[in-house]
Tab-separated table of C-alpha atoms and ligand atoms in Angstrom:
chain	number	residue	atom	x	y	z
A	1	UNK	CA	-9.656	64.101	-117.862
A	2	UNK	CA	-13.260	62.226	-118.117
A	3	UNK	CA	-14.591	65.572	-118.536
A	4	UNK	CA	-13.504	65.745	-122.979
A	5	UNK	CA	-14.153	61.654	-122.302
A	6	UNK	CA	-16.952	61.005	-125.257
A	7	UNK	CA	-19.970	59.267	-125.097
A	8	UNK	CA	-18.032	55.703	-126.093
A	9	UNK	CA	-15.715	56.299	-123.359
A	10	UNK	CA	-18.598	57.924	-120.394
A	11	UNK	CA	-20.886	54.808	-121.080
A	12	UNK	CA	-17.409	52.363	-119.974
A	13	UNK	CA	-17.106	55.004	-116.954
A	14	UNK	CA	-20.819	54.009	-116.053
A	15	UNK	CA	-21.113	50.333	-116.619
A	16	UNK	CA	-17.569	49.696	-114.401
A	17	UNK	CA	-19.442	52.057	-112.005
A	18	UNK	CA	-22.956	50.474	-111.881
A	19	UNK	CA	-20.757	47.362	-111.692
A	20	UNK	CA	-18.225	48.582	-108.629
A	21	UNK	CA	-22.868	49.779	-107.226
A	22	UNK	CA	-24.581	46.401	-107.292
A	23	UNK	CA	-21.041	44.811	-105.604
A	24	UNK	CA	-21.115	46.909	-103.024
A	25	UNK	CA	-24.775	47.223	-102.919
A	26	UNK	CA	-24.834	42.709	-102.591
A	27	UNK	CA	-22.364	43.501	-99.473
A	28	UNK	CA	-25.214	44.283	-96.584
A	29	UNK	CA	-23.007	47.146	-95.588
A	30	UNK	CA	-24.001	49.129	-92.245
A	31	UNK	CA	-22.758	52.525	-92.800
A	32	UNK	CA	-22.809	55.843	-91.029
A	33	UNK	CA	-21.078	59.725	-92.342
A	34	UNK	CA	-23.094	61.634	-90.170
A	35	UNK	CA	-21.897	61.909	-87.366
A	36	UNK	CA	-20.272	64.141	-86.188
A	37	UNK	CA	-19.074	63.840	-82.973
A	38	UNK	CA	-15.710	62.068	-81.631
A	39	UNK	CA	-15.112	58.588	-81.106
A	40	UNK	CA	-15.420	56.385	-77.902
A	41	UNK	CA	-11.677	56.246	-77.751
A	42	UNK	CA	-12.107	59.771	-78.749
A	43	UNK	CA	-13.555	60.066	-75.173
A	44	UNK	CA	-11.410	58.136	-73.552
A	45	UNK	CA	-8.661	60.644	-73.775
A	46	UNK	CA	-10.597	62.188	-70.554
A	47	UNK	CA	-11.784	59.196	-69.123
A	48	UNK	CA	-9.906	60.853	-65.807
A	49	UNK	CA	-12.881	63.781	-65.443
A	50	UNK	CA	-15.059	60.719	-63.775
A	51	UNK	CA	-12.982	60.072	-60.723
A	52	UNK	CA	-12.496	64.493	-60.972
A	53	UNK	CA	-12.433	66.458	-58.543
A	54	UNK	CA	-11.797	64.030	-56.154
A	55	UNK	CA	-13.509	63.479	-52.754
A	56	UNK	CA	-13.694	66.076	-50.998
A	57	UNK	CA	-12.318	67.938	-53.441
A	58	UNK	CA	-14.964	70.940	-53.923
A	59	UNK	CA	-13.179	73.944	-53.169
A	60	UNK	CA	-12.433	76.510	-56.112
A	61	UNK	CA	-9.365	78.863	-55.715
A	62	UNK	CA	-11.304	81.362	-53.818
A	63	UNK	CA	-12.888	79.262	-51.383
A	64	UNK	CA	-16.145	79.366	-53.797
A	65	UNK	CA	-17.759	75.669	-51.580
A	66	UNK	CA	-18.644	74.723	-55.325
A	67	UNK	CA	-21.060	72.369	-54.336
A	68	UNK	CA	-24.123	74.845	-53.752
A	69	UNK	CA	-25.515	77.895	-55.816
A	70	UNK	CA	-24.645	80.426	-56.906
A	71	UNK	CA	-21.733	82.420	-59.369
A	72	UNK	CA	-22.862	83.579	-62.134
A	73	UNK	CA	-20.422	83.991	-63.501
A	74	UNK	CA	-18.350	80.285	-63.516
A	75	UNK	CA	-15.744	79.516	-62.035
A	76	UNK	CA	-12.460	82.255	-62.687
A	77	UNK	CA	-10.420	79.630	-62.546
A	78	UNK	CA	-11.592	77.387	-66.060
A	79	UNK	CA	-12.876	81.114	-67.170
A	80	UNK	CA	-8.624	81.458	-67.239
A	81	UNK	CA	-7.851	78.942	-69.030
A	82	UNK	CA	-10.046	79.333	-72.093
A	83	UNK	CA	-10.445	83.396	-72.307
A	84	UNK	CA	-6.888	82.862	-74.215
A	85	UNK	CA	-8.063	80.711	-76.326
A	86	UNK	CA	-11.390	82.325	-77.275
A	87	UNK	CA	-9.755	85.236	-77.014
A	88	UNK	CA	-11.683	86.812	-74.736
A	89	UNK	CA	-10.180	88.874	-71.437
A	90	UNK	CA	-11.425	86.674	-68.558
A	91	UNK	CA	-13.693	89.520	-67.047
A	92	UNK	CA	-15.926	88.967	-69.740
A	93	UNK	CA	-15.627	85.626	-70.526
A	94	UNK	CA	-18.595	83.410	-69.147
A	95	UNK	CA	-18.709	79.529	-67.824
A	96	UNK	CA	-21.486	77.812	-68.469
A	97	UNK	CA	-23.713	74.663	-68.858
A	98	UNK	CA	-23.247	71.597	-71.226
A	99	UNK	CA	-23.721	73.582	-74.876
A	100	UNK	CA	-22.142	76.788	-76.180
A	101	UNK	CA	-26.123	75.759	-78.978
A	102	UNK	CA	-28.078	76.684	-75.178
A	103	UNK	CA	-26.649	79.622	-75.084
A	104	UNK	CA	-26.753	80.964	-78.797
A	105	UNK	CA	-30.599	79.608	-78.602
A	106	UNK	CA	-30.248	81.786	-75.637
A	107	UNK	CA	-28.424	84.374	-77.431
A	108	UNK	CA	-32.004	84.886	-79.519
A	109	UNK	CA	-34.676	84.593	-76.462
A	110	UNK	CA	-33.166	87.100	-74.854
A	111	UNK	CA	-32.463	89.745	-78.071
A	112	UNK	CA	-36.949	88.994	-78.845
A	113	UNK	CA	-37.468	89.269	-75.142
A	114	UNK	CA	-35.237	91.871	-73.346
A	115	UNK	CA	-33.760	95.219	-75.785
A	116	UNK	CA	-29.794	94.618	-76.747
A	117	UNK	CA	-27.764	97.586	-75.579
A	118	UNK	CA	-27.790	99.660	-77.835
A	119	UNK	CA	-31.142	98.358	-79.330
A	120	UNK	CA	-34.318	101.140	-78.927
A	121	UNK	CA	-36.478	98.271	-79.410
A	122	UNK	CA	-36.591	94.325	-78.809
A	123	UNK	CA	-36.183	92.206	-81.473
A	124	UNK	CA	-39.282	90.987	-81.451
A	125	UNK	CA	-41.629	94.692	-81.264
A	126	UNK	CA	-39.201	95.235	-84.128
A	127	UNK	CA	-41.158	93.306	-87.278
A	128	UNK	CA	-39.700	90.456	-88.867
A	129	UNK	CA	-35.140	90.397	-88.304
A	130	UNK	CA	-33.134	88.791	-90.999
A	131	UNK	CA	-29.847	87.521	-90.069
A	132	UNK	CA	-27.210	86.188	-92.754
A	133	UNK	CA	-25.487	82.989	-92.772
A	134	UNK	CA	-22.665	81.847	-95.161
A	135	UNK	CA	-23.492	78.665	-97.193
A	136	UNK	CA	-22.188	76.234	-96.808
A	137	UNK	CA	-22.781	76.396	-92.755
A	138	UNK	CA	-23.648	74.907	-89.591
A	139	UNK	CA	-27.935	73.348	-89.706
A	140	UNK	CA	-28.218	74.076	-85.863
A	141	UNK	CA	-27.697	77.808	-86.855
A	142	UNK	CA	-30.055	77.687	-88.990
A	143	UNK	CA	-33.135	75.715	-87.370
A	144	UNK	CA	-32.353	78.558	-84.275
A	145	UNK	CA	-33.589	80.785	-86.913
A	146	UNK	CA	-36.092	79.034	-88.153
A	147	UNK	CA	-37.825	77.982	-85.249
A	148	UNK	CA	-37.777	82.126	-84.668
A	149	UNK	CA	-39.441	83.268	-87.899
A	150	UNK	CA	-35.882	85.061	-88.641
A	151	UNK	CA	-35.772	84.982	-92.756
A	152	UNK	CA	-32.301	83.733	-93.292
A	153	UNK	CA	-30.337	84.900	-96.191
A	154	UNK	CA	-27.591	82.811	-97.304
A	155	UNK	CA	-24.199	84.825	-98.341
A	156	UNK	CA	-20.964	82.527	-100.403
A	157	UNK	CA	-18.663	81.507	-98.101
A	158	UNK	CA	-15.103	81.753	-99.548
A	159	UNK	CA	-11.847	80.478	-99.326
A	160	UNK	CA	-11.195	83.702	-96.235
A	161	UNK	CA	-14.870	83.081	-94.974
A	162	UNK	CA	-18.599	84.774	-95.813
A	163	UNK	CA	-18.277	87.815	-99.390
A	164	UNK	CA	-17.613	90.685	-97.666
A	165	UNK	CA	-18.265	93.054	-100.758
A	166	UNK	CA	-22.545	90.622	-100.213
A	167	UNK	CA	-22.078	91.149	-96.292
A	168	UNK	CA	-20.907	94.882	-95.627
A	169	UNK	CA	-23.554	95.747	-98.498
A	170	UNK	CA	-26.283	94.003	-96.955
A	171	UNK	CA	-25.831	95.418	-93.488
A	172	UNK	CA	-25.062	98.859	-94.739
A	173	UNK	CA	-28.271	99.168	-95.981
A	174	UNK	CA	-30.600	97.010	-94.118
A	175	UNK	CA	-32.003	97.662	-90.723
A	176	UNK	CA	-33.716	94.532	-90.046
A	177	UNK	CA	-30.259	92.162	-89.882
A	178	UNK	CA	-29.849	91.404	-86.597
A	179	UNK	CA	-27.039	89.729	-87.603
A	180	UNK	CA	-24.534	86.758	-88.833
A	181	UNK	CA	-23.416	83.627	-87.800
A	182	UNK	CA	-19.911	82.723	-87.774
A	183	UNK	CA	-17.762	80.132	-87.884
A	184	UNK	CA	-14.627	82.232	-87.545
A	185	UNK	CA	-12.254	78.747	-87.572
A	186	UNK	CA	-11.964	74.907	-89.149
A	187	UNK	CA	-15.202	76.360	-90.037
A	188	UNK	CA	-18.900	73.047	-90.075
A	189	UNK	CA	-18.726	72.401	-93.057
A	190	UNK	CA	-16.121	73.641	-95.784
A	191	UNK	CA	-12.387	73.587	-93.095
A	192	UNK	CA	-12.793	77.347	-93.981
A	193	UNK	CA	-10.418	79.915	-91.420
A	194	UNK	CA	-11.348	83.733	-91.675
A	195	UNK	CA	-8.740	85.455	-93.210
A	196	UNK	CA	-7.682	88.790	-91.316
A	197	UNK	CA	-9.255	90.802	-93.848
A	198	UNK	CA	-12.745	89.126	-93.132
A	199	UNK	CA	-12.278	89.944	-89.483
A	200	UNK	CA	-11.074	93.582	-88.934
A	201	UNK	CA	-14.125	94.378	-92.206
A	202	UNK	CA	-16.664	92.177	-89.700
A	203	UNK	CA	-15.124	94.559	-87.063
A	204	UNK	CA	-14.921	97.301	-88.770
A	205	UNK	CA	-17.954	97.196	-91.061
A	206	UNK	CA	-21.336	99.637	-90.829
A	207	UNK	CA	-24.621	97.998	-89.938
A	208	UNK	CA	-27.478	99.472	-89.845
A	209	UNK	CA	-28.591	98.408	-87.228
A	210	UNK	CA	-27.500	99.393	-84.479
A	211	UNK	CA	-27.917	96.189	-82.045
A	212	UNK	CA	-26.444	94.327	-85.092
A	213	UNK	CA	-24.435	90.603	-83.374
A	214	UNK	CA	-22.038	88.642	-84.999
A	215	UNK	CA	-22.563	85.287	-83.305
A	216	UNK	CA	-19.016	84.076	-83.356
A	217	UNK	CA	-19.428	80.484	-83.434
A	218	UNK	CA	-15.917	79.823	-82.332
A	219	UNK	CA	-16.576	75.884	-81.784
A	220	UNK	CA	-13.052	74.463	-82.868
A	221	UNK	CA	-10.832	77.303	-82.094
A	222	UNK	CA	-7.991	74.891	-80.986
A	223	UNK	CA	-8.798	71.826	-83.147
A	224	UNK	CA	-5.743	71.597	-86.008
A	225	UNK	CA	-5.697	68.399	-87.939
A	226	UNK	CA	-1.495	69.549	-89.345
A	227	UNK	CA	0.893	71.096	-87.634
A	228	UNK	CA	0.753	74.810	-88.193
A	229	UNK	CA	-1.741	75.278	-85.591
A	230	UNK	CA	-4.029	78.373	-87.910
A	231	UNK	CA	-4.700	81.446	-85.891
A	232	UNK	CA	-7.112	83.611	-86.121
A	233	UNK	CA	-7.601	87.832	-85.722
A	234	UNK	CA	-9.387	89.082	-83.148
A	235	UNK	CA	-13.064	90.628	-83.170
A	236	UNK	CA	-13.939	91.683	-80.109
A	237	UNK	CA	-10.391	93.417	-79.297
A	238	UNK	CA	-10.706	94.527	-83.049
A	239	UNK	CA	-14.293	95.714	-82.948
A	240	UNK	CA	-14.202	96.912	-79.937
A	241	UNK	CA	-11.263	99.374	-80.795
A	242	UNK	CA	-13.790	100.426	-83.804
A	243	UNK	CA	-15.701	101.374	-81.804
A	244	UNK	CA	-18.185	98.344	-82.133
A	245	UNK	CA	-17.661	96.417	-78.975
A	246	UNK	CA	-21.116	95.261	-78.559
A	247	UNK	CA	-21.172	93.536	-81.286
A	248	UNK	CA	-19.875	90.551	-80.899
A	249	UNK	CA	-21.117	87.140	-79.381
A	250	UNK	CA	-18.034	84.478	-78.564
A	251	UNK	CA	-19.455	81.042	-78.183
A	252	UNK	CA	-17.588	78.054	-77.574
A	253	UNK	CA	-17.372	74.749	-75.353
A	254	UNK	CA	-15.359	71.427	-73.845
A	255	UNK	CA	-18.102	69.847	-75.836
A	256	UNK	CA	-15.561	68.005	-78.939
A	257	UNK	CA	-12.114	68.484	-76.088
A	258	UNK	CA	-13.242	66.673	-73.215
A	259	UNK	CA	-17.017	65.844	-73.084
A	260	UNK	CA	-19.274	66.708	-75.929
A	261	UNK	CA	-21.518	65.607	-73.145
A	262	UNK	CA	-20.674	66.167	-70.623
A	263	UNK	CA	-17.924	69.137	-71.037
A	264	UNK	CA	-18.212	73.276	-70.466
A	265	UNK	CA	-20.152	75.788	-72.556
A	266	UNK	CA	-18.253	79.788	-72.851
A	267	UNK	CA	-19.795	82.762	-73.560
A	268	UNK	CA	-17.998	85.872	-73.935
A	269	UNK	CA	-18.466	89.519	-75.306
A	270	UNK	CA	-18.229	93.366	-73.991
A	271	UNK	CA	-18.536	94.495	-70.856
A	272	UNK	CA	-22.449	96.344	-71.588
A	273	UNK	CA	-23.234	92.580	-73.086
A	274	UNK	CA	-22.145	90.755	-69.778
A	275	UNK	CA	-24.369	93.119	-67.644
A	276	UNK	CA	-26.493	92.208	-70.127
A	277	UNK	CA	-26.731	88.158	-70.470
A	278	UNK	CA	-26.147	87.908	-65.947
A	279	UNK	CA	-28.635	90.280	-65.890
A	280	UNK	CA	-31.753	87.451	-67.313
A	281	UNK	CA	-29.189	85.098	-67.154
A	282	UNK	CA	-30.740	85.747	-63.085
A	283	UNK	CA	-33.980	84.765	-63.659
A	284	UNK	CA	-33.297	81.922	-65.706
A	285	UNK	CA	-30.536	80.476	-62.699
A	286	UNK	CA	-29.132	80.465	-59.689
A	287	UNK	CA	-26.035	80.474	-60.933
A	288	UNK	CA	-24.313	76.471	-63.202
A	289	UNK	CA	-21.918	72.963	-62.406
A	290	UNK	CA	-19.668	74.464	-60.648
A	291	UNK	CA	-18.409	70.900	-60.228
A	292	UNK	CA	-18.164	69.766	-63.899
A	293	UNK	CA	-15.911	72.949	-63.561
A	294	UNK	CA	-14.000	72.003	-60.821
A	295	UNK	CA	-12.198	68.911	-62.444
A	296	UNK	CA	-12.419	70.614	-66.272
A	297	UNK	CA	-9.190	73.056	-64.558
A	298	UNK	CA	-8.465	70.315	-62.939
A	299	UNK	CA	-7.964	67.971	-65.405
A	300	UNK	CA	-6.703	70.952	-68.421
A	301	UNK	CA	-4.489	72.616	-66.623
A	302	UNK	CA	-3.947	75.970	-68.085
A	303	UNK	CA	-3.837	76.557	-72.043
A	304	UNK	CA	-1.465	75.287	-73.263
A	305	UNK	CA	-3.143	72.214	-71.169
A	306	UNK	CA	-5.709	71.848	-74.385
A	307	UNK	CA	-3.047	72.450	-76.925
A	308	UNK	CA	-0.721	69.063	-75.380
A	309	UNK	CA	-4.968	67.794	-74.959
A	310	UNK	CA	-6.365	68.451	-79.183
A	311	UNK	CA	-2.922	66.994	-80.077
A	312	UNK	CA	-4.341	63.601	-78.473
A	313	UNK	CA	-7.093	63.567	-80.581
A	314	UNK	CA	-4.992	64.946	-84.036
A	315	UNK	CA	-3.155	61.632	-83.194
A	316	UNK	CA	-6.999	59.390	-83.285
A	317	UNK	CA	-8.661	61.418	-85.933
A	318	UNK	CA	-6.051	63.173	-88.060
A	319	UNK	CA	-6.015	59.480	-89.782
A	320	UNK	CA	-9.033	59.526	-89.978
A	321	UNK	CA	-9.146	62.163	-92.303
A	322	UNK	CA	-6.461	61.439	-94.014
A	323	UNK	CA	-8.292	58.375	-95.313
A	324	UNK	CA	-10.962	59.986	-96.435
A	325	UNK	CA	-9.096	62.314	-98.606
A	326	UNK	CA	-6.818	60.169	-99.973
A	327	UNK	CA	-9.138	57.628	-100.778
A	328	UNK	CA	-11.035	61.043	-102.639
A	329	UNK	CA	-8.217	61.975	-104.887
A	330	UNK	CA	-8.088	57.863	-106.049
A	331	UNK	CA	-11.792	57.959	-106.437
A	332	UNK	CA	-13.054	61.059	-107.830
A	333	UNK	CA	-9.685	62.646	-108.485
A	334	UNK	CA	-8.885	63.686	-112.528
A	335	UNK	CA	-12.924	62.876	-113.441
A	336	UNK	CA	-14.316	66.353	-113.308
A	337	UNK	CA	-17.433	65.420	-110.835
A	338	UNK	CA	-15.939	66.127	-107.454
A	339	UNK	CA	-14.591	69.026	-105.874
A	340	UNK	CA	-13.197	68.519	-101.604
A	341	UNK	CA	-12.175	71.148	-99.151
A	342	UNK	CA	-8.759	70.073	-97.004
A	343	UNK	CA	-9.606	71.461	-93.606
A	344	UNK	CA	-6.068	71.974	-91.361
A	345	UNK	CA	-8.566	71.113	-88.186
A	346	UNK	CA	-12.261	70.534	-87.422
A	347	UNK	CA	-14.597	67.845	-88.262
A	348	UNK	CA	-15.682	68.221	-92.202
A	349	UNK	CA	-15.267	67.623	-95.503
A	350	UNK	CA	-17.366	69.113	-97.275
A	351	UNK	CA	-18.396	66.936	-101.631
A	352	UNK	CA	-18.835	69.096	-103.704
A	353	UNK	CA	-20.801	67.187	-106.265
A	354	UNK	CA	-22.159	67.987	-110.178
A	355	UNK	CA	-25.247	70.649	-109.035
A	356	UNK	CA	-28.408	68.552	-109.185
A	357	UNK	CA	-26.746	65.604	-108.140
A	358	UNK	CA	-26.328	66.007	-103.829
A	359	UNK	CA	-29.343	64.258	-103.329
A	360	UNK	CA	-29.167	61.805	-105.899
A	361	UNK	CA	-26.517	61.005	-103.984
A	362	UNK	CA	-27.224	60.567	-100.643
A	363	UNK	CA	-30.786	58.643	-102.105
A	364	UNK	CA	-27.883	56.055	-104.381
A	365	UNK	CA	-25.532	55.442	-101.504
A	366	UNK	CA	-28.774	55.195	-98.529
A	367	UNK	CA	-30.022	52.585	-101.139
A	368	UNK	CA	-27.328	50.192	-100.281
A	369	UNK	CA	-26.002	51.090	-96.626
A	370	UNK	CA	-23.936	53.825	-96.820
A	371	UNK	CA	-26.071	57.263	-94.784
A	372	UNK	CA	-25.070	60.405	-95.371
A	373	UNK	CA	-26.354	63.941	-93.831
A	374	UNK	CA	-29.305	64.622	-95.920
A	375	UNK	CA	-27.455	67.197	-99.241
A	376	UNK	CA	-29.253	70.780	-98.285
A	377	UNK	CA	-28.593	70.675	-94.671
A	378	UNK	CA	-25.993	72.956	-94.681
A	379	UNK	CA	-28.003	74.918	-96.126
A	380	UNK	CA	-31.050	78.122	-95.075
A	381	UNK	CA	-34.720	75.258	-94.413
A	382	UNK	CA	-32.704	72.545	-96.123
A	383	UNK	CA	-32.604	74.192	-99.381
A	384	UNK	CA	-29.509	74.202	-101.408
A	385	UNK	CA	-30.591	75.766	-104.341
A	386	UNK	CA	-26.685	74.352	-106.231
A	387	UNK	CA	-27.813	69.989	-104.938
A	388	UNK	CA	-23.659	70.271	-105.091
A	389	UNK	CA	-22.804	69.874	-101.128
A	390	UNK	CA	-22.446	67.149	-99.008
A	391	UNK	CA	-21.013	66.937	-95.848
A	392	UNK	CA	-18.877	63.630	-94.239
A	393	UNK	CA	-17.923	63.553	-91.135
A	394	UNK	CA	-14.676	61.419	-90.784
A	395	UNK	CA	-13.899	61.422	-87.321
A	396	UNK	CA	-17.177	59.105	-85.547
A	397	UNK	CA	-16.736	56.037	-87.126
A	398	UNK	CA	-14.206	53.307	-86.666
A	399	UNK	CA	-11.179	53.208	-89.429
A	400	UNK	CA	-12.247	50.755	-91.196
A	401	UNK	CA	-16.477	51.306	-91.711
A	402	UNK	CA	-15.544	54.970	-93.001
A	403	UNK	CA	-13.042	54.176	-95.690
A	404	UNK	CA	-15.426	51.023	-96.704
A	405	UNK	CA	-18.688	54.485	-97.087
A	406	UNK	CA	-16.142	57.379	-98.612
A	407	UNK	CA	-15.149	54.119	-100.645
A	408	UNK	CA	-19.137	53.970	-101.392
A	409	UNK	CA	-20.009	56.987	-101.477
A	410	UNK	CA	-16.980	57.890	-104.363
A	411	UNK	CA	-18.917	55.085	-106.140
A	412	UNK	CA	-22.545	56.851	-106.266
A	413	UNK	CA	-20.574	60.252	-107.341
A	414	UNK	CA	-19.126	57.637	-109.632
A	415	UNK	CA	-22.917	56.662	-110.292
A	416	UNK	CA	-24.628	59.572	-110.355
A	417	UNK	CA	-22.519	61.869	-112.375
A	418	UNK	CA	-21.677	59.727	-115.513
A	419	UNK	CA	-25.960	60.043	-116.003
A	420	UNK	CA	-25.802	62.924	-115.767
A	421	UNK	CA	-23.150	63.357	-118.356
A	422	UNK	CA	-24.747	60.794	-120.488
A	423	UNK	CA	-28.799	62.814	-120.208
B	501	PLP	N1	-21.997	74.954	-83.325
B	501	PLP	C1	-20.474	74.381	-84.890
B	501	PLP	C2	-20.282	74.842	-85.721
B	501	PLP	C3	-21.147	72.892	-84.478
B	501	PLP	O1	-20.429	72.530	-85.035
B	501	PLP	C4	-21.087	72.015	-82.735
B	501	PLP	C5	-21.345	70.651	-83.237
B	501	PLP	O2	-20.869	70.002	-84.136
B	501	PLP	C6	-21.992	72.810	-82.148
B	501	PLP	C7	-21.461	74.552	-82.181
B	501	PLP	C8	-22.441	72.104	-81.284
B	501	PLP	O3	-21.549	73.380	-79.818
B	501	PLP	P1	-22.289	72.256	-78.104
B	501	PLP	O4	-22.333	71.172	-78.012
B	501	PLP	O5	-21.171	73.167	-77.198
B	501	PLP	O6	-23.448	73.023	-78.476
């Protein structure tokens, strides 16, 4: 292990990293590891959608004319496909527009402006409110809270989900904590899967706030990268059994199943929450894009169809994750300069570098033409107190570009890491 190395050896390692770095600088690289979105070949997999539902095909299974207004709940046949995927009873699952993030944003707006089931007052009337934010997490979640002036309390994400000792203590004692963000499967950016015990505790824990909500963003429910189709416990079912049905808001979408810009988003919750949601939604919309929902139902067929389609994604992006992990292992394994997650699904790998180094690594990479997600983006307000987390998004670049970018990233980690050691 280089951690036991003397100054002389470290200097040699730093010299070698400097040499690699200046060689890379001369190459005029133009690479980007920031984009957590599907590559074009993944989108091609769903191109049949461009011709569906087909000429003069506009009737849903129940006879609904999808061209017209109406049907706030979304098409029954599509909700039936996603009910088992998202672990929500069909009657309590709505199919909406193309983005689940919009639904999460809407949920905040509606909860601020209209009293949630179980609430004594609207959130906007309750003085400063707070949300728990497991870290590392998804920057767009944090931006929503930031936008509405909702204070976020970071909670460490462990291998089995948020640190439940911290969560249960905080929510039990502070009624101004109104909810928690959660990406329960193949979390963005760590790939973390919530354990059954974590899900059970979330479902059952006492909360001081009567209007507490878990924003269960199951964005990567079927996005497996291994033969193991990881399953998580059914939060809505467990919360309902524990007498807390209303604390769960489930979100999901087909953004990374079909088309990221033209998929379908879903919202699932208790009967009371759905009634509340629809009464608010009815003021905002006369109905969703049912033609898009019909074409999705036709294209995917059933839940098995979704799983089969996701195997095709895996065939395309699996090698990109494998290559990233291989290069990190070859370049940084045993150096003591980095650890990284090995996700079984999802879209991201988290690289952890020595404290105080992430900003520098990102800056050094930018100087040689490799764009990384800004250090800190995985934390509320963009502030990673340890300055050590870097998010890697392997799906979008070509295999060749990805491999070059990860090599360059590893070189920057060595450069910054050895420089720090020798300070
Ligand atoms: N939730 C998570 C955890 C994500 O990583 C993303 C996209 O990266 C989204 C939501 C966005 O979902 P949508 O495209 O349905 O708005």
